[in-house]
Every structure is written in structure tokens, then in C-alpha cells.
């Protein structure tokens, strides 16, 4: 039976992952979380809690590293002596490549995951990749992150693209919602109602595609009657460069991700 240790479960991704695992029916005794110094409070009701990383690793077989990038080298050196080939090490540390982990702890089974901010509400789009030694754990790793959204296994060299499309994607969606709110406000709705309208419109569009499995253009065609309001709005957006702006935004984001990854790996 698996026991999970989440190292670096402050109030960010690490804690969200632990909560996702817990929601999948894993009992308190099977999940231990650690953090550097901030006190535990309500977490002690649903997890084992400790400040001792080595103790957590020694008592578990699935280790999830969720510390800040600047803390990871120190952490890996701290727990190296209690890591074995029987462990599965999963890193959600931004920019940390599998080969960098292996350089410290050796060629044990390793997975790398990159959730996004929507993990807070269990709706992350997470990219995954595994070392050669970790491939046998593919289904297990996927099930962990499926508990907090959806996952896609990709080659590690595609992580810069995933950073821009998966990781930054929620920010782009929120930017659209903010612009839609402004359109509502411009047309006489107050801010509270504008936010409600924007959220529901986007939620409805998403649920429509998710439920029907349709291509977006199919559903767009259903509401674009000749000479009607919707087609005029779509043409107006096209003239203003809506599609181009979105594609350009993702491209420069990915370019920056590539630069940062190259800088970290020099």
C-alpha cells in the first residue's frame, strides 16, 4: 500500500496536491506533509505532519517535492541518504530537470510534473514526464494528478511549451474574462454583475464543449446567423486581431520559458 510524503506542503501547490490525494480516498495515515517552519493547524486533522523531511521520506514510498527552486538542492542532499530504488520521486519544482535530480540522488524512479494555479480548485492542466526508471509508475503518477484536474504525458523537452500553454494558460483565460467584464461595464452593468456574467458565459461555453465533444467552430456556427449580431462581433474581433494577439501572447511566453530553462541549465 502506497504512503505519500509531500515535502514543502505550505499553502501552495504542495498542500493542494496533498488535498487532492486525500480527496481520492487515501486515509490520513497514508499521507505525511512537511514544511520548513510555518506552524501546522487544521492540516493535522487530515494529514500526518512533521518538520523532519528525512523521517517523512523514510516512512513513505511516494515522495512529492514541492519546495521553492532555491530550496531544492538543500532538500535533495538532506534526504539522499534515505532514498532508495523502491521510492518514486515526483518533482513539481519549476524548471528542475530530471537529470539535475539524478545528479544528486542517483537513477531512482523519477517523475516531473507541472500543475497550474487551478490546482487550488482541482482543475489543473498538468504536464507529466518520467525518467526511464520511472516509466513503470506512469499510471500511478497520472492518477495522482488526475485527482486535481487533467494530465498529459509529454517529452521533457516540451516543458517550455507546456509552461506557456498549461502553466500560464489560466492567466490568459482570466485576462479574457477581465476584458469581457469591461465590455459589460461599458454597457451599463455593475462590476459584480459583470463578473457573474463573464464567468457564466465562459463556464457555459466550456461545459458545452466538454459535454458535446464538439469542435468550437461547430458550436460557433450554430449561433452565427447571416447578418446577425454574433457574426458581426466575431468579425469585429478578427479585425481587432483577437486570434493573433492570443497566439502572439502564447508564443512570447513560450520563448521566455525557453530562455529561463536554458539559463537554469547552464
PDB file of C-alpha atoms in Angstrom:
ATOM      1  CA  UNK A   1       0.000   0.000   0.000  1.00  0.00           C
ATOM      2  CA  UNK A   2       1.385   3.384  -1.013  1.00  0.00           C
ATOM      3  CA  UNK A   3       2.283   6.037   1.527  1.00  0.00           C
ATOM      4  CA  UNK A   4       2.782   9.581   0.313  1.00  0.00           C
ATOM      5  CA  UNK A   5       5.197  12.214   1.614  1.00  0.00           C
ATOM      6  CA  UNK A   6       4.688  15.762   0.330  1.00  0.00           C
ATOM      7  CA  UNK A   7       7.804  17.789   1.084  1.00  0.00           C
ATOM      8  CA  UNK A   8       7.112  21.508   1.043  1.00  0.00           C
ATOM      9  CA  UNK A   9       3.372  21.486   1.720  1.00  0.00           C
ATOM     10  CA  UNK A  10       2.997  25.104   2.730  1.00  0.00           C
ATOM     11  CA  UNK A  11      -0.096  26.847   1.421  1.00  0.00           C
ATOM     12  CA  UNK A  12       0.649  26.421  -2.294  1.00  0.00           C
ATOM     13  CA  UNK A  13       0.899  23.589  -4.793  1.00  0.00           C
ATOM     14  CA  UNK A  14       2.232  21.049  -2.316  1.00  0.00           C
ATOM     15  CA  UNK A  15      -0.733  21.374   0.014  1.00  0.00           C
ATOM     16  CA  UNK A  16      -3.163  21.344  -2.934  1.00  0.00           C
ATOM     17  CA  UNK A  17      -1.647  18.068  -4.164  1.00  0.00           C
ATOM     18  CA  UNK A  18      -1.929  16.565  -0.679  1.00  0.00           C
ATOM     19  CA  UNK A  19      -5.580  17.638  -0.512  1.00  0.00           C
ATOM     20  CA  UNK A  20      -6.212  16.125  -3.951  1.00  0.00           C
ATOM     21  CA  UNK A  21      -4.708  12.805  -2.871  1.00  0.00           C
ATOM     22  CA  UNK A  22      -6.781  12.901   0.309  1.00  0.00           C
ATOM     23  CA  UNK A  23      -9.971  13.564  -1.668  1.00  0.00           C
ATOM     24  CA  UNK A  24      -9.279  10.405  -3.670  1.00  0.00           C
ATOM     25  CA  UNK A  25      -9.947   8.376  -0.525  1.00  0.00           C
ATOM     26  CA  UNK A  26      -6.406   7.968   0.844  1.00  0.00           C
ATOM     27  CA  UNK A  27      -6.519   7.875   4.645  1.00  0.00           C
ATOM     28  CA  UNK A  28      -4.748  10.302   6.946  1.00  0.00           C
ATOM     29  CA  UNK A  29      -2.185   7.695   7.990  1.00  0.00           C
ATOM     30  CA  UNK A  30      -1.042   7.319   4.378  1.00  0.00           C
ATOM     31  CA  UNK A  31      -0.158  10.988   3.750  1.00  0.00           C
ATOM     32  CA  UNK A  32       2.575  12.871   5.586  1.00  0.00           C
ATOM     33  CA  UNK A  33       3.311  16.519   4.810  1.00  0.00           C
ATOM     34  CA  UNK A  34       6.292  18.650   5.725  1.00  0.00           C
ATOM     35  CA  UNK A  35       7.142  22.316   5.626  1.00  0.00           C
ATOM     36  CA  UNK A  36      10.119  24.432   6.563  1.00  0.00           C
ATOM     37  CA  UNK A  37       8.892  26.404   9.562  1.00  0.00           C
ATOM     38  CA  UNK A  38       5.343  27.780   9.441  1.00  0.00           C
ATOM     39  CA  UNK A  39       3.064  26.109  12.013  1.00  0.00           C
ATOM     40  CA  UNK A  40       0.560  23.393  11.174  1.00  0.00           C
ATOM     41  CA  UNK A  41      -3.041  23.985  12.224  1.00  0.00           C
ATOM     42  CA  UNK A  42      -6.070  22.374  10.593  1.00  0.00           C
ATOM     43  CA  UNK A  43      -3.738  20.212   8.461  1.00  0.00           C
ATOM     44  CA  UNK A  44      -3.102  17.962  11.462  1.00  0.00           C
ATOM     45  CA  UNK A  45      -6.731  16.837  11.309  1.00  0.00           C
ATOM     46  CA  UNK A  46      -6.323  15.291   7.858  1.00  0.00           C
ATOM     47  CA  UNK A  47      -2.574  14.549   7.441  1.00  0.00           C
ATOM     48  CA  UNK A  48       0.407  13.388   9.391  1.00  0.00           C
ATOM     49  CA  UNK A  49       2.551  16.498   9.851  1.00  0.00           C
ATOM     50  CA  UNK A  50       6.264  16.854  10.538  1.00  0.00           C
ATOM     51  CA  UNK A  51       9.183  19.230  10.024  1.00  0.00           C
ATOM     52  CA  UNK A  52      11.540  16.272   9.564  1.00  0.00           C
ATOM     53  CA  UNK A  53      11.969  15.581   5.832  1.00  0.00           C
ATOM     54  CA  UNK A  54      14.182  12.516   6.316  1.00  0.00           C
ATOM     55  CA  UNK A  55      11.643  10.945   8.668  1.00  0.00           C
ATOM     56  CA  UNK A  56       8.847  11.595   6.144  1.00  0.00           C
ATOM     57  CA  UNK A  57      10.840  10.052   3.288  1.00  0.00           C
ATOM     58  CA  UNK A  58      11.933   7.015   5.315  1.00  0.00           C
ATOM     59  CA  UNK A  59       8.323   6.189   6.216  1.00  0.00           C
ATOM     60  CA  UNK A  60       6.920   6.628   2.683  1.00  0.00           C
ATOM     61  CA  UNK A  61       7.421   5.231  -0.798  1.00  0.00           C
ATOM     62  CA  UNK A  62       5.997   8.053  -2.964  1.00  0.00           C
ATOM     63  CA  UNK A  63       7.817  11.330  -2.427  1.00  0.00           C
ATOM     64  CA  UNK A  64       6.469  14.588  -3.868  1.00  0.00           C
ATOM     65  CA  UNK A  65       8.886  17.516  -3.804  1.00  0.00           C
ATOM     66  CA  UNK A  66       7.076  20.856  -3.842  1.00  0.00           C
ATOM     67  CA  UNK A  67       9.620  23.282  -2.384  1.00  0.00           C
ATOM     68  CA  UNK A  68      10.781  26.543  -3.968  1.00  0.00           C
ATOM     69  CA  UNK A  69      13.504  26.195  -6.659  1.00  0.00           C
ATOM     70  CA  UNK A  70      16.073  27.830  -4.404  1.00  0.00           C
ATOM     71  CA  UNK A  71      15.477  25.214  -1.691  1.00  0.00           C
ATOM     72  CA  UNK A  72      15.589  22.044  -3.772  1.00  0.00           C
ATOM     73  CA  UNK A  73      19.348  21.350  -3.771  1.00  0.00           C
ATOM     74  CA  UNK A  74      19.494  21.541   0.009  1.00  0.00           C
ATOM     75  CA  UNK A  75      16.427  19.303   0.316  1.00  0.00           C
ATOM     76  CA  UNK A  76      17.713  16.633  -2.082  1.00  0.00           C
ATOM     77  CA  UNK A  77      21.044  16.463  -0.254  1.00  0.00           C
ATOM     78  CA  UNK A  78      19.167  16.238   3.052  1.00  0.00           C
ATOM     79  CA  UNK A  79      17.055  13.216   2.045  1.00  0.00           C
ATOM     80  CA  UNK A  80      19.525  11.488  -0.294  1.00  0.00           C
ATOM     81  CA  UNK A  81      20.703   9.032   2.371  1.00  0.00           C
ATOM     82  CA  UNK A  82      17.181   7.634   2.923  1.00  0.00           C
ATOM     83  CA  UNK A  83      16.126   7.467  -0.740  1.00  0.00           C
ATOM     84  CA  UNK A  84      16.251   4.045  -2.409  1.00  0.00           C
ATOM     85  CA  UNK A  85      15.254   2.460  -5.706  1.00  0.00           C
ATOM     86  CA  UNK A  86      11.981   1.468  -4.021  1.00  0.00           C
ATOM     87  CA  UNK A  87      10.976   5.131  -3.840  1.00  0.00           C
ATOM     88  CA  UNK A  88       9.153   7.063  -6.555  1.00  0.00           C
ATOM     89  CA  UNK A  89      10.268  10.694  -6.526  1.00  0.00           C
ATOM     90  CA  UNK A  90       7.884  13.231  -8.094  1.00  0.00           C
ATOM     91  CA  UNK A  91       9.075  16.812  -8.551  1.00  0.00           C
ATOM     92  CA  UNK A  92       6.772  19.789  -9.122  1.00  0.00           C
ATOM     93  CA  UNK A  93       9.672  22.232  -8.799  1.00  0.00           C
ATOM     94  CA  UNK A  94       9.610  24.727 -11.652  1.00  0.00           C
ATOM     95  CA  UNK A  95      12.488  24.426 -14.125  1.00  0.00           C
ATOM     96  CA  UNK A  96      14.098  21.442 -12.412  1.00  0.00           C
ATOM     97  CA  UNK A  97      15.043  18.766 -14.949  1.00  0.00           C
ATOM     98  CA  UNK A  98      15.128  15.062 -14.175  1.00  0.00           C
ATOM     99  CA  UNK A  99      18.864  14.875 -14.936  1.00  0.00           C
ATOM    100  CA  UNK A 100      19.508  17.535 -12.282  1.00  0.00           C
ATOM    101  CA  UNK A 101      17.675  15.445  -9.679  1.00  0.00           C
ATOM    102  CA  UNK A 102      19.529  12.321 -10.770  1.00  0.00           C
ATOM    103  CA  UNK A 103      22.856  14.128 -10.391  1.00  0.00           C
ATOM    104  CA  UNK A 104      22.149  14.381  -6.652  1.00  0.00           C
ATOM    105  CA  UNK A 105      20.125  11.269  -5.774  1.00  0.00           C
ATOM    106  CA  UNK A 106      21.083   8.807  -8.499  1.00  0.00           C
ATOM    107  CA  UNK A 107      18.918   6.985 -11.047  1.00  0.00           C
ATOM    108  CA  UNK A 108      15.919   6.144  -8.896  1.00  0.00           C
ATOM    109  CA  UNK A 109      12.388   6.312 -10.394  1.00  0.00           C
ATOM    110  CA  UNK A 110      11.611   9.985 -11.012  1.00  0.00           C
ATOM    111  CA  UNK A 111       8.633  11.862 -12.445  1.00  0.00           C
ATOM    112  CA  UNK A 112       8.362  15.550 -13.196  1.00  0.00           C
ATOM    113  CA  UNK A 113       5.027  17.327 -13.092  1.00  0.00           C
ATOM    114  CA  UNK A 114       3.924  20.887 -13.752  1.00  0.00           C
ATOM    115  CA  UNK A 115       0.443  21.725 -12.432  1.00  0.00           C
ATOM    116  CA  UNK A 116      -1.056  25.191 -12.839  1.00  0.00           C
ATOM    117  CA  UNK A 117      -2.819  27.584 -10.475  1.00  0.00           C
ATOM    118  CA  UNK A 118      -6.198  25.878 -10.999  1.00  0.00           C
ATOM    119  CA  UNK A 119      -4.914  23.039  -8.843  1.00  0.00           C
ATOM    120  CA  UNK A 120      -6.442  25.072  -5.982  1.00  0.00           C
ATOM    121  CA  UNK A 121      -9.895  24.039  -7.232  1.00  0.00           C
ATOM    122  CA  UNK A 122      -8.816  20.610  -8.563  1.00  0.00           C
ATOM    123  CA  UNK A 123      -8.988  21.760 -12.195  1.00  0.00           C
ATOM    124  CA  UNK A 124      -5.291  21.878 -13.106  1.00  0.00           C
ATOM    125  CA  UNK A 125      -3.948  21.081 -16.565  1.00  0.00           C
ATOM    126  CA  UNK A 126      -0.776  19.218 -15.590  1.00  0.00           C
ATOM    127  CA  UNK A 127       2.111  18.152 -17.806  1.00  0.00           C
ATOM    128  CA  UNK A 128       3.993  14.991 -16.839  1.00  0.00           C
ATOM    129  CA  UNK A 129       7.208  13.281 -17.871  1.00  0.00           C
ATOM    130  CA  UNK A 130       9.064  10.329 -16.351  1.00  0.00           C
ATOM    131  CA  UNK A 131      12.598   9.018 -16.236  1.00  0.00           C
ATOM    132  CA  UNK A 132      13.367   5.642 -17.805  1.00  0.00           C
ATOM    133  CA  UNK A 133      13.327   4.132 -14.312  1.00  0.00           C
ATOM    134  CA  UNK A 134      10.029   5.836 -13.521  1.00  0.00           C
ATOM    135  CA  UNK A 135       8.069   4.765 -16.616  1.00  0.00           C
ATOM    136  CA  UNK A 136       6.622   1.731 -14.839  1.00  0.00           C
ATOM    137  CA  UNK A 137       4.870   4.168 -12.480  1.00  0.00           C
ATOM    138  CA  UNK A 138       3.171   6.120 -15.287  1.00  0.00           C
ATOM    139  CA  UNK A 139      -0.392   5.078 -14.365  1.00  0.00           C
ATOM    140  CA  UNK A 140       0.157   5.844 -10.678  1.00  0.00           C
ATOM    141  CA  UNK A 141       1.641   9.293 -11.297  1.00  0.00           C
ATOM    142  CA  UNK A 142      -1.164  10.133 -13.726  1.00  0.00           C
ATOM    143  CA  UNK A 143      -3.791   9.070 -11.190  1.00  0.00           C
ATOM    144  CA  UNK A 144      -2.266  11.378  -8.570  1.00  0.00           C
ATOM    145  CA  UNK A 145      -2.547  14.440 -10.783  1.00  0.00           C
ATOM    146  CA  UNK A 146      -5.873  13.374 -12.278  1.00  0.00           C
ATOM    147  CA  UNK A 147      -7.164  13.836  -8.712  1.00  0.00           C
ATOM    148  CA  UNK A 148      -6.524  17.587  -9.122  1.00  0.00           C
ATOM    149  CA  UNK A 149      -7.542  18.075 -12.773  1.00  0.00           C
ATOM    150  CA  UNK A 150      -6.379  16.599 -16.084  1.00  0.00           C
ATOM    151  CA  UNK A 151      -2.927  15.401 -17.107  1.00  0.00           C
ATOM    152  CA  UNK A 152      -0.936  14.930 -20.282  1.00  0.00           C
ATOM    153  CA  UNK A 153       2.304  12.942 -20.508  1.00  0.00           C
ATOM    154  CA  UNK A 154       4.787  14.750 -22.773  1.00  0.00           C
ATOM    155  CA  UNK A 155       8.516  14.538 -23.589  1.00  0.00           C
ATOM    156  CA  UNK A 156      10.595  16.584 -21.162  1.00  0.00           C
ATOM    157  CA  UNK A 157      11.901  18.779 -23.982  1.00  0.00           C
ATOM    158  CA  UNK A 158       8.324  20.055 -24.452  1.00  0.00           C
ATOM    159  CA  UNK A 159       8.164  21.522 -20.950  1.00  0.00           C
ATOM    160  CA  UNK A 160       8.954  25.087 -22.131  1.00  0.00           C
ATOM    161  CA  UNK A 161       5.892  24.905 -24.411  1.00  0.00           C
ATOM    162  CA  UNK A 162       3.827  23.398 -21.599  1.00  0.00           C
ATOM    163  CA  UNK A 163       4.971  26.201 -19.298  1.00  0.00           C
ATOM    164  CA  UNK A 164       3.464  28.763 -21.660  1.00  0.00           C
ATOM    165  CA  UNK A 165       0.342  26.827 -22.648  1.00  0.00           C
ATOM    166  CA  UNK A 166      -0.515  24.870 -19.479  1.00  0.00           C
ATOM    167  CA  UNK A 167       1.136  26.913 -16.744  1.00  0.00           C
ATOM    168  CA  UNK A 168       0.393  30.431 -17.977  1.00  0.00           C
ATOM    169  CA  UNK A 169      -2.887  29.448 -19.647  1.00  0.00           C
ATOM    170  CA  UNK A 170      -5.142  30.322 -16.686  1.00  0.00           C
ATOM    171  CA  UNK A 171      -3.738  33.865 -16.683  1.00  0.00           C
ATOM    172  CA  UNK A 172      -4.658  34.226 -20.351  1.00  0.00           C
ATOM    173  CA  UNK A 173      -8.161  32.930 -19.645  1.00  0.00           C
ATOM    174  CA  UNK A 174      -8.516  35.353 -16.745  1.00  0.00           C
ATOM    175  CA  UNK A 175      -7.352  38.180 -18.998  1.00  0.00           C
ATOM    176  CA  UNK A 176     -10.194  37.347 -21.400  1.00  0.00           C
ATOM    177  CA  UNK A 177     -12.684  37.305 -18.528  1.00  0.00           C
ATOM    178  CA  UNK A 178     -11.435  40.692 -17.331  1.00  0.00           C
ATOM    179  CA  UNK A 179     -11.869  42.155 -20.816  1.00  0.00           C
ATOM    180  CA  UNK A 180     -15.381  40.683 -21.012  1.00  0.00           C
ATOM    181  CA  UNK A 181     -16.181  42.301 -17.664  1.00  0.00           C
ATOM    182  CA  UNK A 182     -15.058  45.654 -19.063  1.00  0.00           C
ATOM    183  CA  UNK A 183     -17.352  45.177 -22.050  1.00  0.00           C
ATOM    184  CA  UNK A 184     -20.237  44.508 -19.656  1.00  0.00           C
ATOM    185  CA  UNK A 185     -19.419  47.560 -17.542  1.00  0.00           C
ATOM    186  CA  UNK A 186     -19.179  49.707 -20.672  1.00  0.00           C
ATOM    187  CA  UNK A 187     -22.713  48.611 -21.489  1.00  0.00           C
ATOM    188  CA  UNK A 188     -24.219  49.582 -18.144  1.00  0.00           C
ATOM    189  CA  UNK A 189     -23.747  46.559 -15.846  1.00  0.00           C
ATOM    190  CA  UNK A 190     -22.127  46.993 -12.461  1.00  0.00           C
ATOM    191  CA  UNK A 191     -18.850  45.260 -11.608  1.00  0.00           C
ATOM    192  CA  UNK A 192     -20.398  42.481  -9.526  1.00  0.00           C
ATOM    193  CA  UNK A 193     -22.929  41.578 -12.207  1.00  0.00           C
ATOM    194  CA  UNK A 194     -20.266  41.894 -14.912  1.00  0.00           C
ATOM    195  CA  UNK A 195     -18.087  39.320 -13.184  1.00  0.00           C
ATOM    196  CA  UNK A 196     -21.038  36.958 -12.778  1.00  0.00           C
ATOM    197  CA  UNK A 197     -21.951  37.347 -16.477  1.00  0.00           C
ATOM    198  CA  UNK A 198     -18.395  36.804 -17.680  1.00  0.00           C
ATOM    199  CA  UNK A 199     -17.864  33.705 -15.528  1.00  0.00           C
ATOM    200  CA  UNK A 200     -21.161  32.130 -16.525  1.00  0.00           C
ATOM    201  CA  UNK A 201     -20.683  32.846 -20.236  1.00  0.00           C
ATOM    202  CA  UNK A 202     -17.232  31.220 -20.195  1.00  0.00           C
ATOM    203  CA  UNK A 203     -18.397  28.355 -17.976  1.00  0.00           C
ATOM    204  CA  UNK A 204     -21.297  27.700 -20.320  1.00  0.00           C
ATOM    205  CA  UNK A 205     -19.036  27.632 -23.384  1.00  0.00           C
ATOM    206  CA  UNK A 206     -16.582  25.275 -21.681  1.00  0.00           C
ATOM    207  CA  UNK A 207     -19.309  22.928 -20.459  1.00  0.00           C
ATOM    208  CA  UNK A 208     -20.896  22.907 -23.911  1.00  0.00           C
ATOM    209  CA  UNK A 209     -17.676  21.632 -25.488  1.00  0.00           C
ATOM    210  CA  UNK A 210     -16.955  19.233 -22.649  1.00  0.00           C
ATOM    211  CA  UNK A 211     -20.455  17.742 -22.757  1.00  0.00           C
ATOM    212  CA  UNK A 212     -20.936  17.531 -26.512  1.00  0.00           C
ATOM    213  CA  UNK A 213     -17.354  16.877 -27.599  1.00  0.00           C
ATOM    214  CA  UNK A 214     -17.923  19.333 -30.434  1.00  0.00           C
ATOM    215  CA  UNK A 215     -15.258  21.420 -32.132  1.00  0.00           C
ATOM    216  CA  UNK A 216     -15.582  25.113 -31.141  1.00  0.00           C
ATOM    217  CA  UNK A 217     -16.328  26.134 -34.724  1.00  0.00           C
ATOM    218  CA  UNK A 218     -19.324  23.770 -34.843  1.00  0.00           C
ATOM    219  CA  UNK A 219     -20.939  25.489 -31.858  1.00  0.00           C
ATOM    220  CA  UNK A 220     -19.971  28.939 -33.151  1.00  0.00           C
ATOM    221  CA  UNK A 221     -21.727  28.167 -36.441  1.00  0.00           C
ATOM    222  CA  UNK A 222     -24.932  27.351 -34.543  1.00  0.00           C
ATOM    223  CA  UNK A 223     -25.243  30.933 -33.310  1.00  0.00           C
ATOM    224  CA  UNK A 224     -23.817  32.905 -36.255  1.00  0.00           C
ATOM    225  CA  UNK A 225     -26.897  33.560 -38.370  1.00  0.00           C
ATOM    226  CA  UNK A 226     -26.370  35.503 -41.627  1.00  0.00           C
ATOM    227  CA  UNK A 227     -26.262  39.233 -40.966  1.00  0.00           C
ATOM    228  CA  UNK A 228     -26.756  38.648 -37.237  1.00  0.00           C
ATOM    229  CA  UNK A 229     -25.191  40.078 -34.085  1.00  0.00           C
ATOM    230  CA  UNK A 230     -22.773  37.244 -33.315  1.00  0.00           C
ATOM    231  CA  UNK A 231     -21.101  37.157 -36.716  1.00  0.00           C
ATOM    232  CA  UNK A 232     -20.664  40.919 -36.612  1.00  0.00           C
ATOM    233  CA  UNK A 233     -18.991  40.618 -33.216  1.00  0.00           C
ATOM    234  CA  UNK A 234     -16.711  37.811 -34.393  1.00  0.00           C
ATOM    235  CA  UNK A 235     -15.688  39.760 -37.487  1.00  0.00           C
ATOM    236  CA  UNK A 236     -15.045  42.804 -35.302  1.00  0.00           C
ATOM    237  CA  UNK A 237     -12.770  40.768 -33.035  1.00  0.00           C
ATOM    238  CA  UNK A 238     -10.945  39.373 -36.075  1.00  0.00           C
ATOM    239  CA  UNK A 239     -10.319  42.884 -37.434  1.00  0.00           C
ATOM    240  CA  UNK A 240      -9.018  43.912 -33.995  1.00  0.00           C
ATOM    241  CA  UNK A 241      -6.577  40.995 -34.049  1.00  0.00           C
ATOM    242  CA  UNK A 242      -8.087  38.823 -31.305  1.00  0.00           C
ATOM    243  CA  UNK A 243      -6.734  35.493 -32.580  1.00  0.00           C
ATOM    244  CA  UNK A 244      -3.365  36.980 -33.490  1.00  0.00           C
ATOM    245  CA  UNK A 245      -2.998  38.632 -30.091  1.00  0.00           C
ATOM    246  CA  UNK A 246      -3.713  35.377 -28.259  1.00  0.00           C
ATOM    247  CA  UNK A 247      -1.337  33.330 -30.421  1.00  0.00           C
ATOM    248  CA  UNK A 248       1.361  36.006 -30.154  1.00  0.00           C
ATOM    249  CA  UNK A 249       0.939  36.121 -26.382  1.00  0.00           C
ATOM    250  CA  UNK A 250       1.481  32.382 -26.046  1.00  0.00           C
ATOM    251  CA  UNK A 251       4.478  32.465 -28.398  1.00  0.00           C
ATOM    252  CA  UNK A 252       6.373  35.182 -26.495  1.00  0.00           C
ATOM    253  CA  UNK A 253       5.508  33.409 -23.241  1.00  0.00           C
ATOM    254  CA  UNK A 254       6.995  30.149 -24.552  1.00  0.00           C
ATOM    255  CA  UNK A 255      10.073  31.979 -25.850  1.00  0.00           C
ATOM    256  CA  UNK A 256      10.643  33.404 -22.377  1.00  0.00           C
ATOM    257  CA  UNK A 257      10.170  29.961 -20.819  1.00  0.00           C
ATOM    258  CA  UNK A 258      12.844  28.557 -23.149  1.00  0.00           C
ATOM    259  CA  UNK A 259      15.229  31.352 -22.145  1.00  0.00           C
ATOM    260  CA  UNK A 260      14.661  30.700 -18.450  1.00  0.00           C
ATOM    261  CA  UNK A 261      15.100  26.931 -18.824  1.00  0.00           C
ATOM    262  CA  UNK A 262      18.351  27.413 -20.738  1.00  0.00           C
ATOM    263  CA  UNK A 263      19.617  29.849 -18.112  1.00  0.00           C
ATOM    264  CA  UNK A 264      18.824  27.428 -15.258  1.00  0.00           C
ATOM    265  CA  UNK A 265      20.526  24.534 -17.023  1.00  0.00           C
ATOM    266  CA  UNK A 266      23.821  26.281 -17.795  1.00  0.00           C
TER     267      UNK A 266
END
